[in-house]
GROMACS .gro file of C-alpha atoms in nm:
model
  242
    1UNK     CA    1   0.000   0.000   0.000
    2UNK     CA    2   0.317   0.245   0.011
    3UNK     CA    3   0.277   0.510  -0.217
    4UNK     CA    4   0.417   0.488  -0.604
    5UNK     CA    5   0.397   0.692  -0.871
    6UNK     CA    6   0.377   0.372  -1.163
    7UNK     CA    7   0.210   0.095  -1.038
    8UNK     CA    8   0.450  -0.191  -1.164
    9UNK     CA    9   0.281  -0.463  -0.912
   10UNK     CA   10   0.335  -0.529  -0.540
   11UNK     CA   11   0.651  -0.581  -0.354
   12UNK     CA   12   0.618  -0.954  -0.217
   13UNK     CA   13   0.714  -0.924   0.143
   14UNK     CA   14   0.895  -1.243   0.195
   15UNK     CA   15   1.129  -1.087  -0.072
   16UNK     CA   16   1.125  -0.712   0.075
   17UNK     CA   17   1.221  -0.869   0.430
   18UNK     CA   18   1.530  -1.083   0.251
   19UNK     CA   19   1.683  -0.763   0.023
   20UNK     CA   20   1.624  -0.540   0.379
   21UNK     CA   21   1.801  -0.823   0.587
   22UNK     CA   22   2.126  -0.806   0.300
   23UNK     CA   23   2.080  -0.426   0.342
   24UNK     CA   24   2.137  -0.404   0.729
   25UNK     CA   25   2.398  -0.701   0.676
   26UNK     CA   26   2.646  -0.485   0.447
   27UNK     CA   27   2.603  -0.161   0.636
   28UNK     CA   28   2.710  -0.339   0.956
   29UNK     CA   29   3.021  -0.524   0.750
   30UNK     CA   30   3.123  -0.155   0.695
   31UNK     CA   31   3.184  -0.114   1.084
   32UNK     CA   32   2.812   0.093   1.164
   33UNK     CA   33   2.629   0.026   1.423
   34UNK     CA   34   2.278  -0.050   1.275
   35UNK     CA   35   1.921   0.000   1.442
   36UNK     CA   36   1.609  -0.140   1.339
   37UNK     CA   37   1.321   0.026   1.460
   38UNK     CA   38   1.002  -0.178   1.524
   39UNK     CA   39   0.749  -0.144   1.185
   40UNK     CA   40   0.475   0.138   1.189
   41UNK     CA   41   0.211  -0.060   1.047
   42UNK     CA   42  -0.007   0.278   1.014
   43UNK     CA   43   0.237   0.447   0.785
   44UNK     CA   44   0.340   0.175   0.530
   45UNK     CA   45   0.592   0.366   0.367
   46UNK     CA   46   0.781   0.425   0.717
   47UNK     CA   47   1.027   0.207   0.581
   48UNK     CA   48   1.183   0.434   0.423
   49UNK     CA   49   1.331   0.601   0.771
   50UNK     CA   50   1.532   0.889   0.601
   51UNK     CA   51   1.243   1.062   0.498
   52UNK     CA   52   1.120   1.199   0.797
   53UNK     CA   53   1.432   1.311   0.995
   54UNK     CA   54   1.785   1.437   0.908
   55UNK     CA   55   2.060   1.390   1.123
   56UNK     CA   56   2.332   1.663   1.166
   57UNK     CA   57   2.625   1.705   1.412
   58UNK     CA   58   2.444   1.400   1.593
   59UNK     CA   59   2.125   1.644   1.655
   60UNK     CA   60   1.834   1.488   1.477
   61UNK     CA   61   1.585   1.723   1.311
   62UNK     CA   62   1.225   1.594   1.281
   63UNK     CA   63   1.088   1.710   0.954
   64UNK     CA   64   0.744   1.757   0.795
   65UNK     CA   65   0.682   1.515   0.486
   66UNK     CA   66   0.489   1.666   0.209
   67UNK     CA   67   0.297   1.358   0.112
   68UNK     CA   68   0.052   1.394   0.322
   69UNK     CA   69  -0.021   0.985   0.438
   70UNK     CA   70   0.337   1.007   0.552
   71UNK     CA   71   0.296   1.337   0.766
   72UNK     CA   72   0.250   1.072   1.116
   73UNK     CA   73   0.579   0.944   1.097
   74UNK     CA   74   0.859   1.215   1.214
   75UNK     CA   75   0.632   1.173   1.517
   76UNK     CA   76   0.609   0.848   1.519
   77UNK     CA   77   1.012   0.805   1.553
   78UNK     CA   78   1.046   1.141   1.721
   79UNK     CA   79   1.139   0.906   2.112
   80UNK     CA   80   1.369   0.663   1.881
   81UNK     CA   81   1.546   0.965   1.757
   82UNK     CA   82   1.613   1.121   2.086
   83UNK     CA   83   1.729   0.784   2.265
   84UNK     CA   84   1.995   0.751   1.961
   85UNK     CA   85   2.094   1.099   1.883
   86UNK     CA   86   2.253   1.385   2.084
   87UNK     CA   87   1.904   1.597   2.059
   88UNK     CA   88   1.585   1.600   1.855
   89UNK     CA   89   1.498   1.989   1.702
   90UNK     CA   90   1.151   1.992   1.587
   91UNK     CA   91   1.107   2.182   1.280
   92UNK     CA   92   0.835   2.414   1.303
   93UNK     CA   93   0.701   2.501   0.943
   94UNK     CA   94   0.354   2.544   0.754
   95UNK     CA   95   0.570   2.393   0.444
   96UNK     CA   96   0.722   2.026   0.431
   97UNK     CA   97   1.052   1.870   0.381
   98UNK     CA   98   1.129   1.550   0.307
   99UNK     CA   99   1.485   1.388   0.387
  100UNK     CA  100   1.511   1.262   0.004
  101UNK     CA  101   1.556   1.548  -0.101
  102UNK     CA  102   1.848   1.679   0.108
  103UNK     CA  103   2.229   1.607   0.016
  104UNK     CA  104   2.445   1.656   0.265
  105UNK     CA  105   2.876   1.742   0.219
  106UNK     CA  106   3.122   1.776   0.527
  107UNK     CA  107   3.013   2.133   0.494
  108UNK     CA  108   2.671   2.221   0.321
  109UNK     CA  109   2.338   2.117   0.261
  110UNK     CA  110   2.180   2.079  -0.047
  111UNK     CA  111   1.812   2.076  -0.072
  112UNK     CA  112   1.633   2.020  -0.422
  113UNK     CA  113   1.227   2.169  -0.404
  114UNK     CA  114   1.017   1.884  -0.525
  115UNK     CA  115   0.656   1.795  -0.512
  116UNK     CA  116   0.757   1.654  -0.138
  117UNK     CA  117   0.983   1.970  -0.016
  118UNK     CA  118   0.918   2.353  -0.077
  119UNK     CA  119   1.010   2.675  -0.057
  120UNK     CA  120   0.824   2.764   0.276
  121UNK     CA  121   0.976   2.442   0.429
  122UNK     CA  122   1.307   2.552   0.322
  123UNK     CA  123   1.338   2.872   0.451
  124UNK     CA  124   1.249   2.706   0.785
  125UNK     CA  125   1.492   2.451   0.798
  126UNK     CA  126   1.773   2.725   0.712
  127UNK     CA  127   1.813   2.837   1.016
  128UNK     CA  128   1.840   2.535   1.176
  129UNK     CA  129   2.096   2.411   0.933
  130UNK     CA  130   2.289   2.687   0.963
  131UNK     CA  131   2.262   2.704   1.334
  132UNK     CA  132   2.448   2.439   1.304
  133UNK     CA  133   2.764   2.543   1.094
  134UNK     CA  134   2.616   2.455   0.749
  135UNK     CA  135   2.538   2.661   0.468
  136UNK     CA  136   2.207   2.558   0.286
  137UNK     CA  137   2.211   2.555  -0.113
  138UNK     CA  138   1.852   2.572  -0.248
  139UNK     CA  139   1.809   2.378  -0.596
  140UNK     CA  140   1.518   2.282  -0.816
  141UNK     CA  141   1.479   1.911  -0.902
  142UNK     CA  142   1.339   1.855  -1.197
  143UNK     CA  143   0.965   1.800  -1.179
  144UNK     CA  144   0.983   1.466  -1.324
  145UNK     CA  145   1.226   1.352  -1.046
  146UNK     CA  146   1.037   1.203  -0.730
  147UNK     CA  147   1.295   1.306  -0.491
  148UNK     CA  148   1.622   1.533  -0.555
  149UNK     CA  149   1.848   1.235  -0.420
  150UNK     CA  150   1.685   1.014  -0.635
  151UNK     CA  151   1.905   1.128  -0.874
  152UNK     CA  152   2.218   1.202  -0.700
  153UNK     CA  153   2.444   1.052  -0.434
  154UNK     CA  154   2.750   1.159  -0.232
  155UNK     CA  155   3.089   0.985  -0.284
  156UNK     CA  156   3.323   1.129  -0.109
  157UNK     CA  157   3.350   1.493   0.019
  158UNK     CA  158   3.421   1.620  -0.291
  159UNK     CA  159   3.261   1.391  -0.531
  160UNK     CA  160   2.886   1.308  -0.614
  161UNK     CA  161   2.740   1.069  -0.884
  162UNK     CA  162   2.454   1.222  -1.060
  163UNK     CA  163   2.278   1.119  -1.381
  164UNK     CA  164   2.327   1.349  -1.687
  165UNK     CA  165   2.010   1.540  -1.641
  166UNK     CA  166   2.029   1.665  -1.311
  167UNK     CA  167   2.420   1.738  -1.383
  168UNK     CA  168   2.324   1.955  -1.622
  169UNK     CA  169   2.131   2.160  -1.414
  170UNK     CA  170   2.445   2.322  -1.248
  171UNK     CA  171   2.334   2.248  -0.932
  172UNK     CA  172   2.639   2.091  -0.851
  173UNK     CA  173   2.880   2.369  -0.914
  174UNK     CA  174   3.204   2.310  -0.705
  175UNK     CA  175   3.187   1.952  -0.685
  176UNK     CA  176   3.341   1.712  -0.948
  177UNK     CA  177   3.058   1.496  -1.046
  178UNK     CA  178   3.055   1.124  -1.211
  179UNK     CA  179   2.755   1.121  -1.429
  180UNK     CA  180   2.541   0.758  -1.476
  181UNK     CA  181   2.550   0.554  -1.780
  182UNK     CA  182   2.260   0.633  -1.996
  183UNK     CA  183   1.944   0.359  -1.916
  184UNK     CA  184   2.088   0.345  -1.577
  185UNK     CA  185   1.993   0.679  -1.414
  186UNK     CA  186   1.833   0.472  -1.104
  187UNK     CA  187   2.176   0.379  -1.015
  188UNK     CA  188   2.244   0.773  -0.910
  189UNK     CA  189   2.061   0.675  -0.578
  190UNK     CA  190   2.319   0.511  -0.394
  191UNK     CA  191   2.476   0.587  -0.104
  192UNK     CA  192   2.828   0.576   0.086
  193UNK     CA  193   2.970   0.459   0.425
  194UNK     CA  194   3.266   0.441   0.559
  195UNK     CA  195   3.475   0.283   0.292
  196UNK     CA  196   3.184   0.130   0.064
  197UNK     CA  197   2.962   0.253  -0.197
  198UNK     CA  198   2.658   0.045  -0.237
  199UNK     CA  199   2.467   0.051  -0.589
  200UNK     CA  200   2.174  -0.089  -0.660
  201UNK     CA  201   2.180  -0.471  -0.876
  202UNK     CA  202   2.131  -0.440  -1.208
  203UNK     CA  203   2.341  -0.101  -1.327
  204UNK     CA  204   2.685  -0.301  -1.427
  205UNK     CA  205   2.818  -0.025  -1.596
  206UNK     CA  206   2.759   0.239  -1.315
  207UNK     CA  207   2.945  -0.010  -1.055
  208UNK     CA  208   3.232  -0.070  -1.336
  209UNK     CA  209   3.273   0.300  -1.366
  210UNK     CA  210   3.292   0.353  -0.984
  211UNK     CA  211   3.504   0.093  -0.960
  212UNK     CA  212   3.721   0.214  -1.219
  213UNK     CA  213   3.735   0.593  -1.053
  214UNK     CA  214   3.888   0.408  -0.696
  215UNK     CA  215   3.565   0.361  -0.514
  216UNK     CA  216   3.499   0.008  -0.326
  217UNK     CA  217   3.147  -0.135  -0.478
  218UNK     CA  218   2.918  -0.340  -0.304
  219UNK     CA  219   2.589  -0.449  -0.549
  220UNK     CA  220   2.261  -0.505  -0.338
  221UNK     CA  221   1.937  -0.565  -0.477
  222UNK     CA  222   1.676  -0.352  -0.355
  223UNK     CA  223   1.406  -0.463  -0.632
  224UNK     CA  224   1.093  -0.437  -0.377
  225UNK     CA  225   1.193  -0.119  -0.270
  226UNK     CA  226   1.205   0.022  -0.599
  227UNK     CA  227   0.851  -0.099  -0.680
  228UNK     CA  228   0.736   0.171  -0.417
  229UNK     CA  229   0.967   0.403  -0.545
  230UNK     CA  230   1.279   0.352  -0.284
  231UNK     CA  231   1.615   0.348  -0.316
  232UNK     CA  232   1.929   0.263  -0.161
  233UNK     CA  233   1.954   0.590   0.061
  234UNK     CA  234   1.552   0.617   0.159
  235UNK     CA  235   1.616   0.323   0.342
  236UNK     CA  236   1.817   0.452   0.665
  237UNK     CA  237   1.952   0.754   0.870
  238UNK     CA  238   2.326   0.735   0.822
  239UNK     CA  239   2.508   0.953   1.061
  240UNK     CA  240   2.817   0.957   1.315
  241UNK     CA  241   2.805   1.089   1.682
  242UNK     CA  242   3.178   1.180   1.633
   0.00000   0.00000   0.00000
């Protein structure tokens, strides 16, 4: 029942629970310490955890979702986030954010506006970013583009792989960015930690290319995710408490 915007079938669960398992698995082989919160069975998109919250300097910040079924769940997690964090902010906004569609560097925030974040939002959440020695960089995902890191992915603190179209938007001026293979734009949502990047199964040439530019791959399938329009990153908070 999560939300999708092509209906391509139903994830099985059996099959959901197996590709999550692998996903926990190979984050904790990188050396994280991984939680699993209990399910939500109200909000069946909860799943994907990063939505709701973003984590900086260990402070959590609960967000507002903009679809509106999801709206339950940065309150939902708000107790979880304050037993494992250094401090829960609560944004107070009359706009929404959503955690998809916010790239973070060692030193800014990027936020794309999408049909799930805008500009009200935004402005909002500046202050809190900043308040917390970050600049903010507002861009504007393309509106066929669910989420702005849908699209995009940080390597390394310099580096972020993209796919052509949302390279060519110059939203990633300063950075050097590695672009995805054409036909394989869904590999752009992947995400890094520690010394691992993990792409999705099924974009050979985007791992080869990675591979080739120094970066240690790790393929995991995350084919029921992606039925409910999920990806590699929408999947979990990644932060340190360093």
């Amino acid at each position: 029942n999560g939300l999708r915007a092509e209906d391509r079938g139903a994830p099985s669960p059996d099959l959901f629970r197996e590709e999550h398992a692998a996903y926990v698995s190979a984050l904790s082989e990188t050396g994280a310490t991984v939680i699993c919160l209990p399910p939500l069975e109200d909000f069946p998109d909860s799943v994907f955890v990063e939505d709701p919250a973003l984590i900086l300097c260990g402070r959590a910040i609960v967000l507002q979702p903009g679809a509106e079924t999801r709206r339950g769940e940065a309150a939902a997690i708000r107790d979880d986030l304050l037993r494992y964090t250094d401090g829960v902010i609560d944004l107070n906004t009359d706009g929404f954010v959503e955690g998809g569609d916010i790239l973070c560097t060692d030193h800014e925030v990027l936020i794309g506006l999408s049909a799930r974040t805008n500009e009200a939002g935004v402005e909002d959440l500046r202050s809190v970013v900043e308040s917390l020695g970050y600049r903010l960089r507002v861009v504007n995902t393309p509106p066929e583009i669910l989420h702005f890191k849908t699209e995009s992915s940080l390597l390394d603190a310099d580096t972020i792989l993209a796919t052509p179209l949302l390279a060519r938007s110059g939203c990633f001026d300063g950075y050097r960015v590695i672009e995805t293979p054409d036909g394989e734009e869904a590999a752009a949502n992947s995400i890094r930690f520690n010394d691992t990047v993990f792409v999705s199964k099924g974009f050979d040439r985007t791992a080869e290319k990675l591979d080739a530019a120094g970066y240690k791959v790790k393929v995991l399938s995350t084919s029921q995710a992606a039925l409910v329009d999920g990806g590699l990153s929408c999947l979990s908070l990644r932060y340190s408490l360093d």
